[in-house]
CSV table of C-alpha atoms in Angstrom, one decimal:
chain,number,residue,atom,x,y,z
A,1,MET,CA,8.3,-32.5,54.5
A,2,SER,CA,9.6,-35.0,57.0
A,3,THR,CA,7.6,-35.3,60.3
A,4,PHE,CA,11.0,-35.5,62.0
A,5,GLY,CA,11.6,-31.8,61.4
A,6,MET,CA,15.0,-30.0,61.1
A,7,ILE,CA,16.3,-28.6,64.4
A,8,SER,CA,18.5,-25.6,64.5
A,9,HIS,CA,20.3,-24.1,67.5
A,10,ALA,CA,17.4,-21.7,67.9
A,11,THR,CA,14.9,-24.5,67.6
A,12,THR,CA,16.9,-26.4,70.2
A,13,ARG,CA,16.5,-23.6,72.7
A,14,ALA,CA,12.8,-23.4,71.9
A,15,VAL,CA,12.4,-27.1,72.4
A,16,SER,CA,14.2,-27.0,75.7
A,17,ALA,CA,12.1,-24.1,76.8
A,18,ASN,CA,8.9,-26.0,75.8
A,19,ALA,CA,10.1,-29.0,77.7
A,20,ARG,CA,10.5,-26.9,80.9
A,21,VAL,CA,7.0,-25.5,80.3
A,22,THR,CA,5.7,-29.0,79.9
A,23,ALA,CA,7.3,-30.0,83.1
A,24,ARG,CA,5.8,-27.1,85.0
A,25,LYS,CA,2.3,-27.9,83.5
A,26,ASP,CA,2.8,-31.5,84.6
A,27,VAL,CA,3.3,-30.3,88.2
A,28,ASP,CA,0.4,-27.9,88.0
A,29,ASN,CA,-2.0,-30.6,86.7
A,30,ARG,CA,-0.8,-33.4,88.9
A,31,ALA,CA,-3.8,-33.2,91.2
A,32,GLN,CA,-6.1,-33.5,88.2
A,33,ARG,CA,-4.3,-36.6,87.1
A,34,GLN,CA,-4.2,-38.5,90.4
A,35,ALA,CA,-7.6,-40.1,89.8
A,36,ARG,CA,-6.2,-42.0,86.8
A,37,VAL,CA,-2.5,-42.5,87.9
A,38,THR,CA,-1.3,-45.1,90.4
A,39,THR,CA,2.1,-45.0,92.0
A,40,SER,CA,4.7,-47.7,91.8
A,41,ARG,CA,8.0,-47.3,93.8
A,42,GLY,CA,7.3,-43.5,93.8
A,43,LYS,CA,7.0,-43.3,90.0
A,44,ARG,CA,4.1,-42.7,87.6
A,45,THR,CA,2.4,-45.8,86.2
A,46,VAL,CA,-0.5,-45.1,83.9
A,47,GLU,CA,-1.9,-47.6,81.3
A,48,THR,CA,-1.3,-51.3,81.5
A,49,ARG,CA,-2.8,-52.5,78.3
A,50,ALA,CA,-3.9,-51.1,74.9
A,51,ASN,CA,-6.3,-52.3,72.3
A,52,ALA,CA,-6.2,-52.2,68.5
A,53,SER,CA,-8.5,-49.1,68.3
A,54,GLU,CA,-6.3,-47.2,70.7
A,55,ILE,CA,-3.2,-48.1,68.7
A,56,ASP,CA,-4.8,-47.0,65.4
A,57,ALA,CA,-5.9,-43.7,67.0
A,58,MET,CA,-2.4,-43.0,68.3
A,59,ASN,CA,-0.8,-43.8,64.9
A,60,GLU,CA,-3.2,-41.5,63.2
A,61,ASN,CA,-2.2,-38.7,65.5
A,62,PHE,CA,1.5,-39.5,65.3
A,63,ALA,CA,1.4,-39.3,61.5
A,64,SER,CA,1.8,-35.5,61.8
A,65,GLN,CA,3.9,-35.4,64.9
A,66,THR,CA,7.6,-35.2,65.7
A,67,PRO,CA,9.6,-37.8,67.6
A,68,LEU,CA,9.6,-35.4,70.6
A,69,GLN,CA,5.8,-35.3,70.6
A,70,ILE,CA,5.5,-39.1,70.2
A,71,MET,CA,7.9,-39.7,73.1
A,72,ASP,CA,6.0,-37.2,75.2
A,73,ALA,CA,2.7,-39.0,74.5
A,74,ALA,CA,4.2,-42.4,75.2
A,75,LEU,CA,5.6,-41.3,78.6
A,76,GLU,CA,2.3,-39.5,79.4
A,77,LYS,CA,0.3,-42.6,78.7
A,78,PHE,CA,2.5,-45.4,80.1
A,79,GLY,CA,4.7,-43.6,82.7
A,80,ASP,CA,6.9,-45.9,84.7
A,81,GLY,CA,5.6,-48.9,82.9
A,82,LEU,CA,7.5,-47.8,79.8
A,83,ALA,CA,11.3,-48.1,79.2
A,84,ILE,CA,13.6,-47.0,76.4
A,85,ALA,CA,15.8,-49.7,74.8
A,86,PHE,CA,19.2,-48.3,74.2
A,87,SER,CA,21.7,-50.3,72.1
A,88,GLY,CA,24.7,-48.0,72.3
A,89,ALA,CA,24.3,-46.5,68.8
A,90,GLU,CA,22.5,-43.5,67.4
A,91,ASP,CA,19.3,-44.5,69.3
A,92,VAL,CA,20.8,-42.4,72.0
A,93,ALA,CA,18.5,-39.8,70.4
A,94,LEU,CA,15.6,-41.5,72.1
A,95,ILE,CA,17.1,-40.6,75.5
A,96,GLN,CA,17.7,-37.0,74.4
A,97,TYR,CA,14.1,-36.7,73.4
A,98,ALA,CA,12.9,-38.3,76.7
A,99,ALA,CA,15.0,-35.8,78.6
A,100,LEU,CA,13.5,-32.9,76.7
A,101,THR,CA,9.9,-33.9,77.7
A,102,GLY,CA,10.7,-33.1,81.3
A,103,LYS,CA,9.0,-36.3,82.4
A,104,PRO,CA,10.6,-39.2,84.3
A,105,TYR,CA,11.9,-42.0,82.1
A,106,ARG,CA,13.6,-45.3,82.3
A,107,VAL,CA,16.4,-46.7,80.0
A,108,PHE,CA,17.6,-50.3,79.7
A,109,SER,CA,20.4,-51.9,77.7
A,110,LEU,CA,21.3,-55.5,76.9
A,111,ASP,CA,24.9,-56.4,77.8
A,112,THR,CA,25.5,-59.5,75.8
A,113,GLY,CA,29.1,-59.8,77.0
A,114,ARG,CA,30.4,-59.3,73.5
A,115,LEU,CA,30.0,-55.5,73.0
A,116,ASN,CA,32.8,-53.3,71.8
A,117,PRO,CA,34.7,-51.3,74.4
A,118,GLU,CA,33.4,-48.1,72.8
A,119,THR,CA,29.9,-49.2,73.5
A,120,TYR,CA,30.6,-49.7,77.2
A,121,GLU,CA,32.3,-46.3,77.3
A,122,LEU,CA,29.2,-44.7,75.7
A,123,PHE,CA,26.9,-46.3,78.4
A,124,ASP,CA,29.0,-44.6,81.1
A,125,LYS,CA,29.0,-41.2,79.2
A,126,VAL,CA,25.2,-41.4,78.8
A,127,GLU,CA,24.6,-42.1,82.4
A,128,LYS,CA,26.7,-39.1,83.4
A,129,HIS,CA,25.4,-36.8,80.7
A,130,PHE,CA,21.7,-37.3,81.5
A,131,GLY,CA,22.1,-38.1,85.2
A,132,ILE,CA,20.4,-41.5,84.9
A,133,LYS,CA,21.1,-45.1,85.7
A,134,ILE,CA,20.7,-47.5,82.9
A,135,GLU,CA,19.0,-50.8,83.8
A,136,TYR,CA,21.4,-53.5,82.4
A,137,CYS,CA,20.1,-56.9,81.3
A,138,PHE,CA,22.4,-59.9,81.1
A,139,PRO,CA,22.1,-63.4,79.6
A,140,GLU,CA,21.8,-66.4,81.8
A,141,ALA,CA,25.3,-67.5,82.7
A,142,GLN,CA,24.5,-71.2,82.4
A,143,ALA,CA,23.0,-70.8,78.9
A,144,VAL,CA,26.0,-68.9,77.7
A,145,LYS,CA,28.4,-71.5,79.3
A,146,ASP,CA,26.5,-74.4,77.6
A,147,LEU,CA,26.5,-72.7,74.2
A,148,VAL,CA,30.2,-71.8,74.2
A,149,ASN,CA,31.4,-75.1,75.7
A,150,GLU,CA,29.4,-77.0,73.1
A,151,LYS,CA,30.0,-74.9,70.0
A,152,GLY,CA,32.8,-72.6,70.7
A,153,LEU,CA,33.0,-68.8,70.7
A,154,PHE,CA,32.3,-68.2,67.1
A,155,SER,CA,29.7,-70.8,66.1
A,156,PHE,CA,27.5,-68.2,64.5
A,157,TYR,CA,29.9,-67.9,61.6
A,158,GLU,CA,29.1,-71.5,60.8
A,159,ASP,CA,25.4,-72.0,61.5
A,160,GLY,CA,24.0,-68.5,61.7
A,161,HIS,CA,23.5,-65.8,64.4
A,162,LYS,CA,20.1,-66.8,65.7
A,163,GLU,CA,21.1,-69.3,68.3
A,164,CYS,CA,23.7,-67.0,69.9
A,165,CYS,CA,21.4,-64.0,69.7
A,166,GLY,CA,18.6,-66.1,71.2
A,167,VAL,CA,20.8,-66.8,74.3
A,168,ARG,CA,22.5,-63.5,74.6
A,169,LYS,CA,19.8,-61.1,73.5
A,170,VAL,CA,16.3,-62.5,72.9
A,171,LYS,CA,15.9,-64.3,76.3
A,172,PRO,CA,17.1,-61.4,78.4
A,173,LEU,CA,15.1,-59.0,76.4
A,174,ARG,CA,12.0,-61.2,76.8
A,175,ALA,CA,12.6,-61.3,80.5
A,176,LYS,CA,12.9,-57.5,80.7
A,177,LEU,CA,9.9,-56.8,78.6
A,178,SER,CA,7.8,-59.1,80.7
A,179,THR,CA,8.1,-56.5,83.5
A,180,LEU,CA,6.9,-53.6,81.3
A,181,THR,CA,3.7,-52.4,79.6
A,182,ALA,CA,5.4,-50.5,76.8
A,183,TRP,CA,8.9,-50.0,75.4
A,184,VAL,CA,10.6,-47.6,72.9
A,185,THR,CA,13.0,-48.6,70.1
A,186,GLY,CA,15.1,-46.6,67.6
A,187,GLN,CA,13.9,-48.5,64.5
A,188,ARG,CA,13.7,-46.4,61.3
A,189,LYS,CA,12.3,-47.3,57.9
A,190,ASP,CA,15.4,-46.2,56.1
A,191,GLN,CA,17.8,-48.4,58.0
A,192,SER,CA,17.1,-51.4,55.8
A,193,PRO,CA,14.4,-51.0,53.1
A,194,GLY,CA,14.3,-54.7,52.6
A,195,THR,CA,13.2,-55.4,56.2
A,196,ARG,CA,12.0,-52.3,57.9
A,197,ASN,CA,9.6,-50.6,55.4
A,198,GLU,CA,6.6,-51.3,57.7
A,199,VAL,CA,7.7,-49.9,61.0
A,200,PRO,CA,4.7,-48.0,62.6
A,201,ALA,CA,5.2,-45.3,65.1
A,202,CYS,CA,3.1,-47.3,67.6
A,203,GLN,CA,2.0,-51.0,67.6
A,204,VAL,CA,1.0,-53.8,69.8
A,205,ASP,CA,4.2,-55.8,70.0
A,206,PRO,CA,3.9,-58.7,67.6
A,207,VAL,CA,6.5,-60.9,69.3
A,208,PHE,CA,6.8,-60.2,73.0
A,209,GLU,CA,4.4,-59.9,75.9
A,210,GLY,CA,4.3,-57.4,78.8
A,211,ALA,CA,3.7,-57.6,82.5
A,212,LYS,CA,0.0,-58.5,82.2
A,213,GLY,CA,0.6,-61.3,79.6
A,214,GLY,CA,-1.4,-62.0,76.5
A,215,ALA,CA,-2.4,-60.0,73.5
A,216,GLY,CA,-2.1,-56.3,73.9
A,217,SER,CA,0.0,-56.5,77.0
A,218,LEU,CA,3.0,-54.8,75.5
A,219,VAL,CA,3.0,-51.7,73.3
A,220,LYS,CA,6.0,-50.8,71.2
A,221,PHE,CA,6.8,-47.2,70.2
A,222,ASN,CA,9.1,-46.3,67.3
A,223,PRO,CA,9.3,-42.5,67.4
A,224,LEU,CA,12.1,-42.3,64.8
A,225,THR,CA,10.4,-44.4,62.2
A,226,ASP,CA,10.0,-41.7,59.6
A,227,ALA,CA,13.3,-40.0,60.4
A,228,THR,CA,16.3,-40.3,58.1
A,229,SER,CA,19.8,-41.1,59.3
A,230,GLN,CA,20.8,-37.5,58.4
A,231,GLU,CA,18.0,-36.0,60.5
A,232,VAL,CA,18.9,-38.1,63.5
A,233,TRP,CA,22.5,-37.0,63.3
A,234,ASP,CA,21.6,-33.4,62.8
A,235,PHE,CA,19.6,-33.6,66.0
A,236,LEU,CA,22.4,-35.3,67.9
A,237,ARG,CA,25.0,-32.7,66.7
A,238,VAL,CA,23.0,-29.6,67.7
A,239,MET,CA,22.1,-31.1,71.0
A,240,GLY,CA,25.7,-32.1,71.8
A,241,THR,CA,24.5,-35.6,72.7
A,242,PRO,CA,27.3,-38.2,73.4
A,243,VAL,CA,27.7,-40.7,70.7
A,244,ASN,CA,29.5,-44.0,70.1
A,245,GLU,CA,33.1,-43.4,68.9
A,246,LEU,CA,32.7,-46.4,66.6
A,247,HIS,CA,30.6,-44.1,64.3
A,248,GLU,CA,33.8,-42.1,63.6
A,249,LYS,CA,35.4,-45.4,62.4
A,250,GLY,CA,32.7,-46.2,59.7
A,251,TYR,CA,30.3,-48.1,61.9
A,252,VAL,CA,26.7,-47.2,61.5
A,253,SER,CA,24.5,-50.0,62.9
A,254,ILE,CA,26.3,-51.3,66.0
A,255,GLY,CA,25.8,-54.6,67.7
A,256,CYS,CA,28.1,-57.2,69.2
A,257,ALA,CA,31.8,-56.9,68.2
A,258,PRO,CA,32.1,-60.1,66.2
A,259,CYS,CA,28.9,-59.5,64.3
A,260,THR,CA,29.4,-55.8,63.3
A,261,ARG,CA,31.7,-54.1,60.8
A,262,PRO,CA,31.9,-50.8,59.1
A,263,VAL,CA,29.9,-50.3,55.9
A,264,LEU,CA,31.2,-49.0,52.6
A,265,PRO,CA,29.8,-45.8,51.0
A,266,GLY,CA,26.5,-46.4,49.4
A,267,GLN,CA,25.7,-49.5,51.5
A,268,GLN,CA,22.6,-49.7,53.7
A,269,GLU,CA,23.6,-49.2,57.3
A,270,ARG,CA,22.5,-52.7,58.4
A,271,GLU,CA,24.6,-54.4,55.8
A,272,GLY,CA,27.4,-54.2,58.4
A,273,ARG,CA,25.5,-56.7,60.6
A,274,TRP,CA,25.8,-60.5,60.1
A,275,TRP,CA,27.3,-59.8,56.7
A,276,TRP,CA,28.4,-63.5,56.1
A,277,GLU,CA,24.7,-64.6,56.0
A,278,ASP,CA,24.1,-63.0,52.6
A,279,ALA,CA,21.0,-61.2,53.9
A,280,SER,CA,19.0,-64.5,54.1
A,281,ASP,CA,17.9,-63.8,57.7
A,282,LYS,CA,17.2,-60.1,57.0
A,283,GLU,CA,14.6,-60.9,54.4
A,284,CYS,CA,12.5,-64.0,53.4
A,285,GLY,CA,14.7,-66.7,54.7
A,286,LEU,CA,14.3,-70.1,53.1
A,287,HIS,CA,15.0,-72.3,56.1
A,288,SER,CA,11.5,-73.4,56.8
A,289,GLY,CA,12.8,-76.3,58.8
A,290,ASN,CA,13.6,-73.9,61.6
A,291,LEU,CA,10.0,-72.6,61.6
A,292,SER,CA,7.3,-73.6,64.1
A,293,ALA,CA,4.6,-75.8,62.8
A,294,GLU,CA,2.2,-72.8,62.8
A,295,ALA,CA,4.7,-70.5,61.0
A,296,LYS,CA,5.5,-73.2,58.4
A,297,ALA,CA,1.8,-73.7,57.7
A,298,ALA,CA,1.5,-70.0,57.2
A,299,GLN,CA,4.4,-70.0,54.8
A,300,ASP,CA,3.0,-73.0,52.9
A,301,ALA,CA,-0.2,-71.1,52.5
A,302,ARG,CA,1.6,-68.1,51.1
A,303,GLU,CA,3.5,-70.3,48.7
A,304,ALA,CA,0.3,-71.7,47.3
A,305,THR,CA,-0.7,-68.4,45.7
A,306,GLU,CA,-1.1,-68.3,41.9
A,307,GLU,CA,-0.9,-64.5,41.7
A,308,ASP,CA,2.2,-63.5,39.6
A,309,LEU,CA,4.5,-60.5,39.7
A,310,PHE,CA,6.6,-58.6,37.1
A,311,LYS,CA,3.8,-58.7,34.5
A,312,ASN,CA,5.3,-55.9,32.4
A,313,SER,CA,5.8,-56.9,28.7
A,314,LYS,CA,9.5,-56.0,28.9
A,315,VAL,CA,10.0,-58.8,31.5
A,316,HIS,CA,10.1,-62.3,30.1
A,317,ALA,CA,9.2,-65.4,32.1
A,318,LEU,CA,11.7,-68.3,32.0
A,319,THR,CA,11.2,-72.0,32.6
A,320,ARG,CA,13.8,-74.0,34.4
A,321,ALA,CA,15.1,-75.3,31.1
A,322,ASP,CA,15.4,-71.7,29.8
A,323,ILE,CA,17.4,-70.4,32.8
A,324,GLU,CA,19.5,-73.6,33.0
A,325,LYS,CA,20.4,-73.0,29.3
A,326,LEU,CA,21.3,-69.4,30.1
A,327,LYS,CA,23.4,-70.4,33.1
A,328,ASP,CA,25.3,-73.0,31.0
A,329,GLU,CA,26.1,-70.8,28.0
A,330,ALA,CA,29.8,-70.6,27.3
A,331,THR,CA,29.5,-67.0,26.2
A,332,HIS,CA,26.3,-65.0,26.6
A,333,ALA,CA,25.1,-63.4,23.4
A,334,GLU,CA,23.3,-60.6,25.2
A,335,THR,CA,23.3,-59.0,28.7
A,336,THR,CA,20.4,-60.5,30.7
A,337,ILE,CA,19.3,-59.7,34.2
A,338,ALA,CA,17.1,-62.2,36.1
A,339,VAL,CA,15.1,-62.0,39.2
A,340,LEU,CA,14.5,-65.2,41.2
A,341,TYR,CA,11.2,-64.6,43.0
A,342,ALA,CA,8.3,-65.9,44.9
A,343,PRO,CA,4.9,-64.0,44.4
A,344,TRP,CA,4.0,-64.3,48.0
A,345,CYS,CA,7.3,-62.7,49.2
A,346,LYS,CA,6.6,-59.1,50.3
A,347,PHE,CA,10.2,-58.0,49.4
A,348,CYS,CA,9.6,-59.3,45.8
A,349,GLN,CA,6.4,-57.4,45.7
A,350,ARG,CA,8.1,-54.2,46.8
A,351,MET,CA,10.8,-54.4,44.1
A,352,GLN,CA,8.3,-55.0,41.3
A,353,GLY,CA,7.9,-51.3,40.4
A,354,GLY,CA,11.7,-50.7,40.3
A,355,TYR,CA,12.4,-53.8,38.3
A,356,GLU,CA,9.7,-53.0,35.7
A,357,ASN,CA,10.9,-49.4,35.5
A,358,ALA,CA,14.4,-50.6,34.9
A,359,ALA,CA,13.1,-52.9,32.2
A,360,GLU,CA,11.3,-50.1,30.4
A,361,ASN,CA,14.4,-47.9,30.5
A,362,LEU,CA,17.2,-50.4,29.8
A,363,SER,CA,15.6,-52.9,27.4
A,364,PRO,CA,16.0,-50.4,24.5
A,365,LYS,CA,19.7,-50.3,25.5
A,366,GLY,CA,20.3,-54.0,24.9
A,367,VAL,CA,19.6,-55.4,28.4
A,368,LYS,CA,17.1,-58.3,28.5
A,369,PHE,CA,15.0,-58.5,31.7
A,370,VAL,CA,13.7,-62.0,32.8
A,371,LYS,CA,12.0,-63.6,35.8
A,372,PHE,CA,12.1,-67.1,37.2
A,373,ARG,CA,9.7,-68.2,39.9
A,374,ALA,CA,12.1,-70.1,42.2
A,375,ASP,CA,9.8,-71.3,45.0
A,376,ARG,CA,7.9,-74.5,45.3
A,377,ASP,CA,9.5,-77.4,43.4
A,378,GLU,CA,12.2,-75.0,42.0
A,379,LYS,CA,13.5,-73.9,45.3
A,380,GLU,CA,16.1,-76.6,46.0
A,381,TRP,CA,17.3,-76.6,42.4
A,382,SER,CA,17.7,-72.8,42.5
A,383,LYS,CA,19.6,-73.0,45.8
A,384,GLU,CA,22.0,-75.5,44.3
A,385,ASN,CA,22.4,-74.0,40.8
A,386,LEU,CA,21.6,-70.3,41.1
A,387,SER,CA,23.0,-69.3,44.5
A,388,LEU,CA,19.5,-68.7,45.8
A,389,GLU,CA,19.6,-67.8,49.5
A,390,SER,CA,16.7,-65.5,49.9
A,391,PHE,CA,13.9,-63.9,47.9
A,392,PRO,CA,14.4,-61.9,45.8
A,393,THR,CA,17.7,-62.8,44.3
A,394,VAL,CA,19.0,-60.8,41.3
A,395,LEU,CA,21.5,-62.3,38.8
A,396,LEU,CA,23.3,-60.6,35.9
A,397,PHE,CA,24.5,-62.7,32.9
A,398,PRO,CA,26.9,-60.3,31.1
A,399,LYS,CA,27.3,-60.3,27.4
A,400,GLY,CA,30.5,-61.8,26.1
A,401,ARG,CA,31.1,-63.8,29.4
A,402,SER,CA,30.0,-67.0,31.0
A,403,GLY,CA,28.3,-67.5,34.3
A,404,TYR,CA,26.5,-64.7,36.3
A,405,VAL,CA,27.1,-62.0,38.9
A,406,LYS,CA,24.9,-61.9,41.9
A,407,LEU,CA,23.6,-58.6,43.3
A,408,GLY,CA,24.8,-58.3,46.8
A,409,SER,CA,22.9,-55.2,48.0
A,410,GLU,CA,19.4,-54.9,49.3
A,411,ARG,CA,18.8,-51.9,47.0
A,412,ARG,CA,16.8,-53.0,44.0
A,413,ASP,CA,15.2,-49.7,42.7
A,414,ALA,CA,15.6,-48.8,39.0
A,415,ASP,CA,18.7,-46.6,39.6
A,416,SER,CA,20.5,-49.2,41.7
A,417,LEU,CA,19.8,-51.9,39.2
A,418,GLN,CA,21.3,-49.7,36.4
A,419,ILE,CA,24.4,-49.0,38.5
A,420,PHE,CA,24.8,-52.7,39.1
A,421,ILE,CA,24.5,-53.6,35.4
A,422,GLU,CA,26.8,-50.8,34.3
A,423,SER,CA,29.4,-51.6,36.9
A,424,ILE,CA,29.8,-55.0,35.3
A,425,VAL,CA,29.2,-54.4,31.5
A,426,GLY,CA,30.1,-50.7,31.2
A,427,LYS,CA,28.1,-47.6,30.4
A,428,LEU,CA,24.9,-48.5,28.5
């Protein structure tokens, strides 16, 4: 059973009542808490730093708790030093949960200057609905001016989104987080299985630092991590929470207007973001030249591993000569599916079970499963000849045709691989 829990109208009334009870208890116990609570601008500020053992203990407790309980615990522990990051999408659920705790809470949003009109409208609705003031963060005007004057308004379509995001999102976010001790995000594991499988309910932020600076100075909460999209939307509907009108137009994950589009049925929700980049920056990107010296050294160490993947007897290993011959065949004599992989890549490791299961099920039906290790000395050749952009890359060489078809989705479980194959070659 999901720890998120299904919330009916009756449960909603009970939750609201519990929130009021919690609020009354908070008042009754205020005197007892004064010894460990300091005041900042008239608001509660509790913890300023957390260590690994505390984080582990919280995650152990959160494993059996609901998002409401996680939010309540986060606000109790960090008080005014914590703020909720609100992007203008279904993460509005975080604000609804915070309101139900009966505790004071803060919300901030990044205004990149390129959001959809519907997102700005939602910001206004949320402020009025919850009676709050969102703390808006803006990019540095000179940095935006320099970027646009040098590269134009849509440079990200040519050289990737990271530079623009760095100016419009990352820098203002870093500045905001440097004033906090904890923050709350709406990340969920099911948003993009290729990149968000390891989202804990609570963690020491691995990227940003908080007000005190240094390791452990910023704690990150992800109360929705184990919730599904359906569960989040069930909650929003029964609570009557205002939502972004873009959702009614097919948008699921919502960011800046030029970098967001609706997704098709069956696509992962984040496939509508930066779609032109072929998922390379959502997984194991191959652009090591953009890495810091420390990060590149770590990647080189990973690439040195000799441990192999896809060891099932139904999966055949190919050399470069083998796969080059397959690629150049005028007409394929059999249907072959190939995974281009790197053993050190965690996304390749995660798809191992699905690929091997598919091999067991479909090999008897005439599909040959192969693997080709495409890192190290094979990386550049694979990028040039096999459309390698990220690990893993899956290619289908259909019987009776030349060339190959590349799997465009992040879904690589056995069922999805079969759907992919049959959509090209027909029912097996």
